[in-house]
Short mmCIF file of N, CA, C and O in Angstrom, two decimals:
data_model
loop_
_atom_site.label_atom_id
_atom_site.label_comp_id
_atom_site.label_asym_id
_atom_site.label_seq_id
_atom_site.Cartn_x
_atom_site.Cartn_y
_atom_site.Cartn_z
N UNK A 1 2.38 2.66 17.92
CA UNK A 1 2.54 2.87 16.49
C UNK A 1 1.26 3.49 15.94
O UNK A 1 0.17 3.05 16.26
N UNK A 2 1.42 4.49 15.12
CA UNK A 2 0.24 5.16 14.59
C UNK A 2 -0.10 4.74 13.17
O UNK A 2 -1.01 5.29 12.57
N UNK A 3 0.63 3.76 12.62
CA UNK A 3 0.21 3.14 11.37
C UNK A 3 -0.34 1.77 11.77
O UNK A 3 0.39 0.93 12.30
N UNK A 4 -1.62 1.58 11.58
CA UNK A 4 -2.27 0.32 11.93
C UNK A 4 -2.27 -0.55 10.68
O UNK A 4 -2.83 -0.17 9.66
N UNK A 5 -1.63 -1.71 10.76
CA UNK A 5 -1.57 -2.65 9.63
C UNK A 5 -2.39 -3.87 10.01
O UNK A 5 -2.15 -4.48 11.06
N UNK A 6 -3.34 -4.22 9.15
CA UNK A 6 -4.21 -5.35 9.45
C UNK A 6 -4.62 -6.08 8.18
O UNK A 6 -4.71 -5.49 7.12
N UNK A 7 -4.86 -7.37 8.34
CA UNK A 7 -5.41 -8.18 7.26
C UNK A 7 -6.93 -8.02 7.33
O UNK A 7 -7.52 -8.18 8.39
N UNK A 8 -7.53 -7.70 6.21
CA UNK A 8 -8.98 -7.55 6.17
C UNK A 8 -9.63 -8.90 5.83
O UNK A 8 -9.00 -9.75 5.20
N UNK A 9 -10.90 -9.08 6.20
CA UNK A 9 -11.57 -10.37 5.96
C UNK A 9 -12.01 -10.56 4.51
O UNK A 9 -12.62 -11.57 4.19
N UNK A 10 -11.66 -9.62 3.63
CA UNK A 10 -12.12 -9.66 2.24
C UNK A 10 -11.28 -10.58 1.35
O UNK A 10 -11.45 -10.55 0.14
N UNK A 11 -10.36 -11.33 1.90
CA UNK A 11 -9.46 -12.14 1.08
C UNK A 11 -8.04 -11.67 1.33
O UNK A 11 -7.70 -11.24 2.43
N UNK A 12 -7.18 -11.71 0.31
CA UNK A 12 -5.78 -11.33 0.51
C UNK A 12 -5.61 -9.80 0.46
O UNK A 12 -5.01 -9.24 -0.46
N UNK A 13 -6.18 -9.14 1.46
CA UNK A 13 -6.20 -7.68 1.49
C UNK A 13 -5.56 -7.19 2.79
O UNK A 13 -5.95 -7.61 3.88
N UNK A 14 -4.59 -6.29 2.64
CA UNK A 14 -3.91 -5.68 3.78
C UNK A 14 -4.22 -4.19 3.77
O UNK A 14 -4.13 -3.53 2.73
N UNK A 15 -4.59 -3.67 4.94
CA UNK A 15 -4.87 -2.24 5.08
C UNK A 15 -3.84 -1.64 6.04
O UNK A 15 -3.68 -2.13 7.16
N UNK A 16 -3.17 -0.59 5.58
CA UNK A 16 -2.25 0.18 6.43
C UNK A 16 -2.84 1.58 6.56
O UNK A 16 -2.90 2.33 5.59
N UNK A 17 -3.32 1.90 7.76
CA UNK A 17 -3.98 3.18 8.02
C UNK A 17 -3.06 4.08 8.84
O UNK A 17 -2.68 3.74 9.96
N UNK A 18 -2.73 5.23 8.27
CA UNK A 18 -1.90 6.21 8.95
C UNK A 18 -2.77 7.07 9.85
O UNK A 18 -3.87 7.46 9.47
N UNK A 19 -2.25 7.37 11.05
CA UNK A 19 -2.96 8.23 12.00
C UNK A 19 -1.97 9.18 12.64
O UNK A 19 -0.79 8.86 12.77
N UNK A 20 -2.44 10.32 13.05
CA UNK A 20 -1.59 11.29 13.74
C UNK A 20 -1.49 10.91 15.22
O UNK A 20 -2.42 10.30 15.74
N UNK A 21 -0.44 11.24 15.90
CA UNK A 21 0.79 11.86 15.42
C UNK A 21 1.71 10.81 14.78
O UNK A 21 1.75 9.66 15.24
N UNK A 22 2.40 11.19 13.72
CA UNK A 22 3.23 10.26 12.97
C UNK A 22 4.71 10.49 13.22
O UNK A 22 5.16 11.61 13.30
N UNK A 23 5.45 9.39 13.32
CA UNK A 23 6.91 9.41 13.24
C UNK A 23 7.24 8.68 11.95
O UNK A 23 7.47 7.48 11.95
N UNK A 24 7.19 9.39 10.84
CA UNK A 24 7.33 8.79 9.51
C UNK A 24 8.61 7.99 9.38
O UNK A 24 8.61 6.91 8.80
N UNK A 25 9.71 8.52 9.91
CA UNK A 25 11.01 7.88 9.75
C UNK A 25 11.06 6.50 10.41
O UNK A 25 11.64 5.56 9.87
N UNK A 26 10.44 6.35 11.56
CA UNK A 26 10.44 5.06 12.25
C UNK A 26 9.31 4.15 11.79
O UNK A 26 9.50 2.96 11.57
N UNK A 27 8.14 4.71 11.62
CA UNK A 27 6.96 3.88 11.40
C UNK A 27 6.80 3.36 9.97
O UNK A 27 6.24 2.29 9.77
N UNK A 28 7.28 4.11 8.99
CA UNK A 28 7.10 3.65 7.61
C UNK A 28 7.86 2.35 7.34
O UNK A 28 7.27 1.41 6.80
N UNK A 29 9.14 2.22 7.73
CA UNK A 29 9.80 0.92 7.53
C UNK A 29 9.12 -0.21 8.31
O UNK A 29 8.99 -1.33 7.80
N UNK A 30 8.66 0.09 9.52
CA UNK A 30 7.96 -0.93 10.32
C UNK A 30 6.67 -1.37 9.63
O UNK A 30 6.31 -2.55 9.66
N UNK A 31 5.98 -0.43 8.99
CA UNK A 31 4.75 -0.76 8.27
C UNK A 31 5.04 -1.79 7.17
O UNK A 31 4.33 -2.77 7.03
N UNK A 32 6.11 -1.57 6.42
CA UNK A 32 6.43 -2.51 5.35
C UNK A 32 6.78 -3.89 5.90
O UNK A 32 6.39 -4.91 5.33
N UNK A 33 7.47 -3.95 7.03
CA UNK A 33 7.77 -5.25 7.65
C UNK A 33 6.48 -5.99 8.02
O UNK A 33 6.36 -7.20 7.82
N UNK A 34 5.52 -5.25 8.56
CA UNK A 34 4.24 -5.87 8.92
C UNK A 34 3.48 -6.33 7.68
O UNK A 34 2.87 -7.40 7.68
N UNK A 35 3.53 -5.53 6.62
CA UNK A 35 2.88 -5.93 5.37
C UNK A 35 3.50 -7.22 4.84
O UNK A 35 2.79 -8.14 4.45
N UNK A 36 4.83 -7.31 4.84
CA UNK A 36 5.49 -8.52 4.36
C UNK A 36 5.13 -9.73 5.20
O UNK A 36 4.93 -10.83 4.69
N UNK A 37 5.05 -9.54 6.52
CA UNK A 37 4.70 -10.66 7.41
C UNK A 37 3.30 -11.17 7.09
O UNK A 37 3.07 -12.39 7.04
N UNK A 38 2.35 -10.29 6.87
CA UNK A 38 0.99 -10.72 6.52
C UNK A 38 0.98 -11.33 5.13
O UNK A 38 0.38 -12.39 4.91
N UNK A 39 1.64 -10.69 4.17
CA UNK A 39 1.71 -11.23 2.80
C UNK A 39 2.17 -12.68 2.81
O UNK A 39 1.64 -13.52 2.09
N UNK A 40 3.16 -12.98 3.62
CA UNK A 40 3.74 -14.32 3.63
C UNK A 40 2.82 -15.38 4.24
O UNK A 40 3.12 -16.56 4.20
N UNK A 41 1.67 -14.94 4.78
CA UNK A 41 0.68 -15.91 5.28
C UNK A 41 -0.35 -16.28 4.21
O UNK A 41 -1.09 -17.24 4.39
N UNK A 42 -0.41 -15.52 3.12
CA UNK A 42 -1.40 -15.77 2.08
C UNK A 42 -0.99 -16.98 1.24
O UNK A 42 0.15 -17.07 0.80
N UNK A 43 -1.93 -17.87 1.03
CA UNK A 43 -1.69 -19.05 0.19
C UNK A 43 -2.88 -19.25 -0.74
O UNK A 43 -4.03 -19.04 -0.34
N UNK A 44 -2.60 -19.67 -1.98
CA UNK A 44 -3.66 -20.02 -2.90
C UNK A 44 -4.32 -18.86 -3.62
O UNK A 44 -5.39 -19.02 -4.19
N UNK A 45 -3.71 -17.69 -3.58
CA UNK A 45 -4.26 -16.52 -4.26
C UNK A 45 -3.34 -16.13 -5.42
O UNK A 45 -2.13 -16.24 -5.30
N UNK A 46 -3.92 -15.62 -6.52
CA UNK A 46 -3.07 -15.21 -7.64
C UNK A 46 -2.34 -13.88 -7.39
O UNK A 46 -1.37 -13.58 -8.07
N UNK A 47 -2.81 -13.10 -6.43
CA UNK A 47 -2.16 -11.84 -6.06
C UNK A 47 -2.71 -11.39 -4.72
O UNK A 47 -3.63 -12.01 -4.17
N UNK A 48 -2.14 -10.32 -4.20
CA UNK A 48 -2.67 -9.74 -2.97
C UNK A 48 -2.76 -8.23 -3.14
O UNK A 48 -2.22 -7.65 -4.07
N UNK A 49 -3.49 -7.61 -2.24
CA UNK A 49 -3.81 -6.18 -2.31
C UNK A 49 -3.30 -5.50 -1.04
O UNK A 49 -3.47 -6.03 0.06
N UNK A 50 -2.71 -4.34 -1.24
CA UNK A 50 -2.33 -3.52 -0.10
C UNK A 50 -2.93 -2.13 -0.30
O UNK A 50 -2.75 -1.51 -1.35
N UNK A 51 -3.66 -1.68 0.70
CA UNK A 51 -4.26 -0.35 0.71
C UNK A 51 -3.47 0.48 1.71
O UNK A 51 -3.33 0.09 2.87
N UNK A 52 -2.96 1.61 1.25
CA UNK A 52 -2.28 2.54 2.14
C UNK A 52 -3.19 3.76 2.26
O UNK A 52 -3.42 4.48 1.28
N UNK A 53 -3.74 3.95 3.45
CA UNK A 53 -4.71 5.01 3.70
C UNK A 53 -4.05 6.14 4.48
O UNK A 53 -3.77 6.01 5.67
N UNK A 54 -3.78 7.24 3.78
CA UNK A 54 -3.18 8.41 4.41
C UNK A 54 -4.19 9.55 4.55
O UNK A 54 -3.80 10.70 4.79
N UNK A 55 -5.47 9.23 4.44
CA UNK A 55 -6.50 10.27 4.47
C UNK A 55 -6.61 10.98 5.81
O UNK A 55 -7.14 12.09 5.87
N UNK A 56 -6.11 10.40 6.89
CA UNK A 56 -6.25 11.00 8.21
C UNK A 56 -5.00 11.77 8.66
O UNK A 56 -4.94 12.22 9.80
N UNK A 57 -4.00 11.89 7.76
CA UNK A 57 -2.77 12.58 8.14
C UNK A 57 -2.45 13.68 7.14
O UNK A 57 -2.89 13.66 6.00
N UNK A 58 -1.65 14.63 7.60
CA UNK A 58 -1.15 15.69 6.71
C UNK A 58 0.18 15.20 6.16
O UNK A 58 1.11 14.90 6.91
N UNK A 59 0.26 15.12 4.85
CA UNK A 59 1.48 14.65 4.19
C UNK A 59 2.25 15.85 3.67
O UNK A 59 1.74 16.61 2.84
N UNK A 60 3.46 16.03 4.20
CA UNK A 60 4.33 17.09 3.72
C UNK A 60 5.31 16.55 2.69
O UNK A 60 5.41 15.33 2.48
N UNK A 61 6.05 17.44 2.06
CA UNK A 61 6.99 17.03 1.02
C UNK A 61 8.06 16.08 1.57
O UNK A 61 8.37 15.05 0.97
N UNK A 62 8.61 16.41 2.73
CA UNK A 62 9.64 15.56 3.34
C UNK A 62 9.11 14.17 3.67
O UNK A 62 9.80 13.17 3.45
N UNK A 63 7.90 14.10 4.17
CA UNK A 63 7.29 12.81 4.50
C UNK A 63 7.07 11.99 3.23
O UNK A 63 7.30 10.77 3.21
N UNK A 64 6.64 12.66 2.16
CA UNK A 64 6.41 11.95 0.91
C UNK A 64 7.72 11.39 0.36
O UNK A 64 7.79 10.24 -0.06
N UNK A 65 8.79 12.17 0.40
CA UNK A 65 10.08 11.71 -0.10
C UNK A 65 10.57 10.52 0.74
O UNK A 65 11.05 9.52 0.20
N UNK A 66 10.42 10.61 2.05
CA UNK A 66 10.82 9.51 2.92
C UNK A 66 10.03 8.25 2.60
O UNK A 66 10.59 7.16 2.47
N UNK A 67 8.72 8.39 2.45
CA UNK A 67 7.87 7.22 2.16
C UNK A 67 8.24 6.61 0.81
O UNK A 67 8.30 5.38 0.69
N UNK A 68 8.50 7.43 -0.19
CA UNK A 68 8.89 6.89 -1.50
C UNK A 68 10.23 6.16 -1.42
O UNK A 68 10.43 5.15 -2.10
N UNK A 69 11.14 6.64 -0.59
CA UNK A 69 12.39 5.92 -0.37
C UNK A 69 12.15 4.53 0.20
O UNK A 69 12.80 3.55 -0.19
N UNK A 70 11.20 4.43 1.11
CA UNK A 70 10.86 3.12 1.68
C UNK A 70 10.15 2.24 0.66
O UNK A 70 10.34 1.02 0.65
N UNK A 71 9.33 2.84 -0.21
CA UNK A 71 8.69 2.08 -1.29
C UNK A 71 9.78 1.49 -2.19
O UNK A 71 9.70 0.32 -2.60
N UNK A 72 10.80 2.28 -2.49
CA UNK A 72 11.90 1.81 -3.33
C UNK A 72 12.57 0.59 -2.70
O UNK A 72 12.80 -0.42 -3.36
N UNK A 73 12.86 0.66 -1.42
CA UNK A 73 13.47 -0.48 -0.72
C UNK A 73 12.53 -1.69 -0.71
O UNK A 73 12.95 -2.82 -0.93
N UNK A 74 11.27 -1.45 -0.42
CA UNK A 74 10.29 -2.54 -0.33
C UNK A 74 10.09 -3.23 -1.68
O UNK A 74 9.86 -4.44 -1.74
N UNK A 75 10.19 -2.47 -2.77
CA UNK A 75 9.97 -3.07 -4.09
C UNK A 75 11.00 -4.15 -4.40
O UNK A 75 10.74 -5.05 -5.20
N UNK A 76 12.13 -4.10 -3.76
CA UNK A 76 13.18 -5.12 -3.96
C UNK A 76 12.81 -6.45 -3.28
O UNK A 76 13.46 -7.46 -3.50
N UNK A 77 11.78 -6.43 -2.46
CA UNK A 77 11.36 -7.64 -1.74
C UNK A 77 10.10 -8.25 -2.34
O UNK A 77 9.41 -9.04 -1.70
N UNK A 78 9.81 -7.91 -3.58
CA UNK A 78 8.67 -8.49 -4.28
C UNK A 78 8.84 -9.99 -4.39
O UNK A 78 9.96 -10.49 -4.51
N UNK A 79 7.71 -10.66 -4.43
CA UNK A 79 7.71 -12.10 -4.67
C UNK A 79 7.05 -12.35 -6.02
O UNK A 79 5.88 -12.01 -6.21
N UNK A 80 7.79 -12.96 -6.97
CA UNK A 80 7.21 -13.19 -8.29
C UNK A 80 5.96 -14.07 -8.25
O UNK A 80 5.09 -13.96 -9.10
N UNK A 81 5.87 -14.94 -7.25
CA UNK A 81 4.71 -15.83 -7.14
C UNK A 81 3.51 -15.15 -6.47
O UNK A 81 2.44 -15.74 -6.39
N UNK A 82 3.70 -13.92 -5.99
CA UNK A 82 2.63 -13.23 -5.27
C UNK A 82 2.63 -11.75 -5.66
O UNK A 82 3.09 -10.89 -4.93
N UNK A 83 2.11 -11.44 -6.87
CA UNK A 83 2.06 -10.04 -7.30
C UNK A 83 1.19 -9.20 -6.37
O UNK A 83 0.26 -9.70 -5.74
N UNK A 84 1.51 -7.93 -6.32
CA UNK A 84 0.79 -7.00 -5.45
C UNK A 84 0.02 -5.97 -6.28
O UNK A 84 0.45 -5.59 -7.36
N UNK A 85 -1.12 -5.59 -5.77
CA UNK A 85 -1.85 -4.42 -6.30
C UNK A 85 -1.95 -3.44 -5.14
O UNK A 85 -2.55 -3.76 -4.10
N UNK A 86 -1.36 -2.28 -5.32
CA UNK A 86 -1.35 -1.25 -4.28
C UNK A 86 -2.41 -0.21 -4.62
O UNK A 86 -2.54 0.20 -5.77
N UNK A 87 -3.14 0.22 -3.61
CA UNK A 87 -4.09 1.32 -3.74
C UNK A 87 -3.75 2.35 -2.68
O UNK A 87 -3.33 2.01 -1.58
N UNK A 88 -3.94 3.61 -3.02
CA UNK A 88 -3.66 4.70 -2.11
C UNK A 88 -4.95 5.46 -1.85
O UNK A 88 -5.68 5.77 -2.79
N UNK A 89 -5.23 5.72 -0.56
CA UNK A 89 -6.43 6.48 -0.18
C UNK A 89 -5.96 7.79 0.44
O UNK A 89 -5.18 7.78 1.39
N UNK A 90 -6.43 8.90 -0.13
CA UNK A 90 -6.06 10.21 0.38
C UNK A 90 -6.39 11.26 -0.65
O UNK A 90 -7.04 10.98 -1.66
N UNK A 91 -5.93 12.46 -0.39
CA UNK A 91 -6.17 13.55 -1.34
C UNK A 91 -5.07 14.58 -1.19
O UNK A 91 -4.32 14.58 -0.22
N UNK A 92 -5.01 15.45 -2.18
CA UNK A 92 -4.02 16.51 -2.16
C UNK A 92 -2.94 16.28 -3.21
O UNK A 92 -2.74 15.17 -3.69
N UNK A 93 -2.27 17.36 -3.56
CA UNK A 93 -1.26 17.31 -4.62
C UNK A 93 -0.11 16.36 -4.30
O UNK A 93 0.36 15.64 -5.19
N UNK A 94 0.36 16.34 -3.06
CA UNK A 94 1.49 15.48 -2.73
C UNK A 94 1.11 14.00 -2.74
O UNK A 94 1.90 13.17 -3.17
N UNK A 95 -0.09 13.69 -2.32
CA UNK A 95 -0.55 12.29 -2.36
C UNK A 95 -0.70 11.85 -3.82
O UNK A 95 -0.30 10.76 -4.20
N UNK A 96 -1.24 12.74 -4.64
CA UNK A 96 -1.36 12.44 -6.07
C UNK A 96 0.02 12.27 -6.71
O UNK A 96 0.24 11.35 -7.50
N UNK A 97 0.96 13.11 -6.33
CA UNK A 97 2.32 12.99 -6.84
C UNK A 97 2.95 11.66 -6.43
O UNK A 97 3.62 11.01 -7.25
N UNK A 98 2.74 11.24 -5.19
CA UNK A 98 3.29 9.95 -4.73
C UNK A 98 2.69 8.80 -5.53
O UNK A 98 3.40 7.87 -5.92
N UNK A 99 1.40 8.86 -5.78
CA UNK A 99 0.74 7.82 -6.57
C UNK A 99 1.36 7.70 -7.96
O UNK A 99 1.66 6.61 -8.44
N UNK A 100 1.60 8.83 -8.58
CA UNK A 100 2.20 8.84 -9.92
C UNK A 100 3.68 8.46 -9.88
O UNK A 100 4.18 7.79 -10.79
N UNK A 101 4.38 8.87 -8.84
CA UNK A 101 5.81 8.56 -8.73
C UNK A 101 6.06 7.06 -8.65
O UNK A 101 7.06 6.57 -9.19
N UNK A 102 5.16 6.33 -8.03
CA UNK A 102 5.36 4.88 -7.88
C UNK A 102 5.33 4.14 -9.21
O UNK A 102 5.72 2.98 -9.28
N UNK A 103 4.89 4.81 -10.27
CA UNK A 103 4.93 4.20 -11.60
C UNK A 103 6.34 4.19 -12.17
O UNK A 103 6.62 3.45 -13.11
N UNK A 104 7.23 4.99 -11.61
CA UNK A 104 8.59 5.09 -12.10
C UNK A 104 9.41 3.86 -11.72
O UNK A 104 9.15 3.21 -10.70
N UNK A 105 10.40 3.57 -12.56
CA UNK A 105 11.24 2.38 -12.37
C UNK A 105 11.85 2.31 -10.96
O UNK A 105 11.80 1.27 -10.31
N UNK A 106 12.41 3.42 -10.49
CA UNK A 106 13.12 3.39 -9.21
C UNK A 106 12.20 3.12 -8.02
O UNK A 106 12.66 2.74 -6.96
N UNK A 107 10.89 3.29 -8.21
CA UNK A 107 9.94 3.02 -7.13
C UNK A 107 9.14 1.74 -7.36
O UNK A 107 8.15 1.50 -6.67
N UNK A 108 9.54 0.94 -8.32
CA UNK A 108 8.91 -0.37 -8.49
C UNK A 108 7.97 -0.51 -9.67
O UNK A 108 7.43 -1.57 -9.91
N UNK A 109 7.70 0.58 -10.38
CA UNK A 109 6.79 0.56 -11.52
C UNK A 109 5.40 0.02 -11.15
O UNK A 109 4.81 -0.77 -11.87
N UNK A 110 4.91 0.47 -10.01
CA UNK A 110 3.57 0.09 -9.58
C UNK A 110 2.55 1.03 -10.22
O UNK A 110 2.78 2.23 -10.30
N UNK A 111 1.44 0.49 -10.64
CA UNK A 111 0.30 1.32 -11.04
C UNK A 111 -0.56 1.45 -9.78
O UNK A 111 -1.12 0.46 -9.32
N UNK A 112 -0.61 2.64 -9.22
CA UNK A 112 -1.25 2.84 -7.92
C UNK A 112 -2.44 3.77 -8.07
O UNK A 112 -2.29 4.99 -8.13
N UNK A 113 -3.66 3.19 -8.14
CA UNK A 113 -4.82 4.07 -8.21
C UNK A 113 -4.99 4.85 -6.91
O UNK A 113 -4.71 4.35 -5.82
N UNK A 114 -5.42 6.09 -7.06
CA UNK A 114 -5.65 6.96 -5.92
C UNK A 114 -7.15 7.10 -5.71
O UNK A 114 -7.88 7.41 -6.65
N UNK A 115 -7.59 6.84 -4.49
CA UNK A 115 -9.00 6.94 -4.13
C UNK A 115 -9.17 7.98 -3.03
O UNK A 115 -8.26 8.19 -2.24
N UNK A 116 -10.34 8.57 -2.98
CA UNK A 116 -10.62 9.52 -1.90
C UNK A 116 -11.38 8.87 -0.76
O UNK A 116 -11.56 9.50 0.29
N UNK A 117 -11.82 7.60 -0.94
CA UNK A 117 -12.50 6.92 0.16
C UNK A 117 -12.10 5.45 0.22
O UNK A 117 -11.86 4.83 -0.82
N UNK A 118 -12.03 4.95 1.42
CA UNK A 118 -11.70 3.55 1.63
C UNK A 118 -12.79 2.65 1.06
O UNK A 118 -12.51 1.60 0.48
N UNK A 119 -14.05 3.06 1.19
CA UNK A 119 -15.16 2.25 0.68
C UNK A 119 -15.04 2.00 -0.82
O UNK A 119 -15.23 0.88 -1.28
N UNK A 120 -14.73 3.03 -1.57
CA UNK A 120 -14.59 2.88 -3.02
C UNK A 120 -13.41 1.95 -3.35
O UNK A 120 -13.49 1.11 -4.25
N UNK A 121 -12.33 2.09 -2.61
CA UNK A 121 -11.17 1.22 -2.81
C UNK A 121 -11.57 -0.24 -2.60
O UNK A 121 -11.26 -1.11 -3.43
N UNK A 122 -12.25 -0.50 -1.50
CA UNK A 122 -12.67 -1.87 -1.19
C UNK A 122 -13.66 -2.41 -2.22
O UNK A 122 -13.60 -3.59 -2.58
N UNK A 123 -14.55 -1.56 -2.70
CA UNK A 123 -15.49 -2.00 -3.75
C UNK A 123 -14.73 -2.46 -4.98
O UNK A 123 -15.05 -3.51 -5.56
N UNK A 124 -13.72 -1.71 -5.40
CA UNK A 124 -12.94 -2.09 -6.58
C UNK A 124 -12.15 -3.37 -6.34
O UNK A 124 -12.06 -4.23 -7.23
N UNK A 125 -11.60 -3.52 -5.16
CA UNK A 125 -10.84 -4.74 -4.84
C UNK A 125 -11.78 -5.95 -4.81
O UNK A 125 -11.46 -7.00 -5.37
N UNK A 126 -12.93 -5.81 -4.18
CA UNK A 126 -13.89 -6.92 -4.15
C UNK A 126 -14.33 -7.33 -5.55
O UNK A 126 -14.48 -8.51 -5.84
N UNK A 127 -14.54 -6.35 -6.42
CA UNK A 127 -14.91 -6.65 -7.81
C UNK A 127 -13.79 -7.39 -8.51
O UNK A 127 -14.04 -8.34 -9.28
N UNK A 128 -12.56 -7.00 -8.26
CA UNK A 128 -11.42 -7.69 -8.87
C UNK A 128 -11.32 -9.12 -8.36
O UNK A 128 -11.12 -10.06 -9.14
N UNK A 129 -11.48 -9.31 -7.07
CA UNK A 129 -11.43 -10.66 -6.50
C UNK A 129 -12.56 -11.51 -7.07
O UNK A 129 -12.35 -12.68 -7.42
N UNK A 130 -13.74 -10.94 -7.21
CA UNK A 130 -14.90 -11.68 -7.77
C UNK A 130 -14.61 -12.13 -9.21
O UNK A 130 -15.12 -13.16 -9.66
N UNK A 131 -13.81 -11.37 -9.94
CA UNK A 131 -13.52 -11.70 -11.34
C UNK A 131 -12.59 -12.92 -11.46
O UNK A 131 -12.49 -13.50 -12.53
N UNK A 132 -11.93 -13.32 -10.38
CA UNK A 132 -11.04 -14.48 -10.44
C UNK A 132 -11.78 -15.75 -10.80
O UNK A 132 -11.24 -16.63 -11.44
N UNK A 133 -13.01 -15.87 -10.32
CA UNK A 133 -13.75 -17.13 -10.53
C UNK A 133 -14.54 -17.15 -11.83
O UNK A 133 -15.25 -18.10 -12.09
N UNK A 134 -14.44 -16.10 -12.63
CA UNK A 134 -15.22 -16.04 -13.88
C UNK A 134 -14.41 -16.54 -15.04
O UNK A 134 -13.26 -16.57 -15.10
#
């Protein structure tokens, strides 16, 4: 599998890193299953974070449409007791379009910030987690 899904040591943070060569049709649904499995291990947090890092792959229009279709399906499996904050790492017009599209009702109405680096994404998530105790 060329999408590596892992729980990061920063708290309730899941990182899904896309790598070439990709089989978008097979791997994207599998990625969401892995994210749900990790999410269901989190206890005692007010929310969890998922970072989808597509910075190492070329995203075409067909791949973006396929991925958004999977986002639509995945949004139906939300847990009200465990809200999600999604971040997207990448660049380019199609990645920006995907980030904006996820704000639409049919894709779950997620506010998905787009970052050009994983480090900046993690800095923002760590700051948000730190604010829980204030």
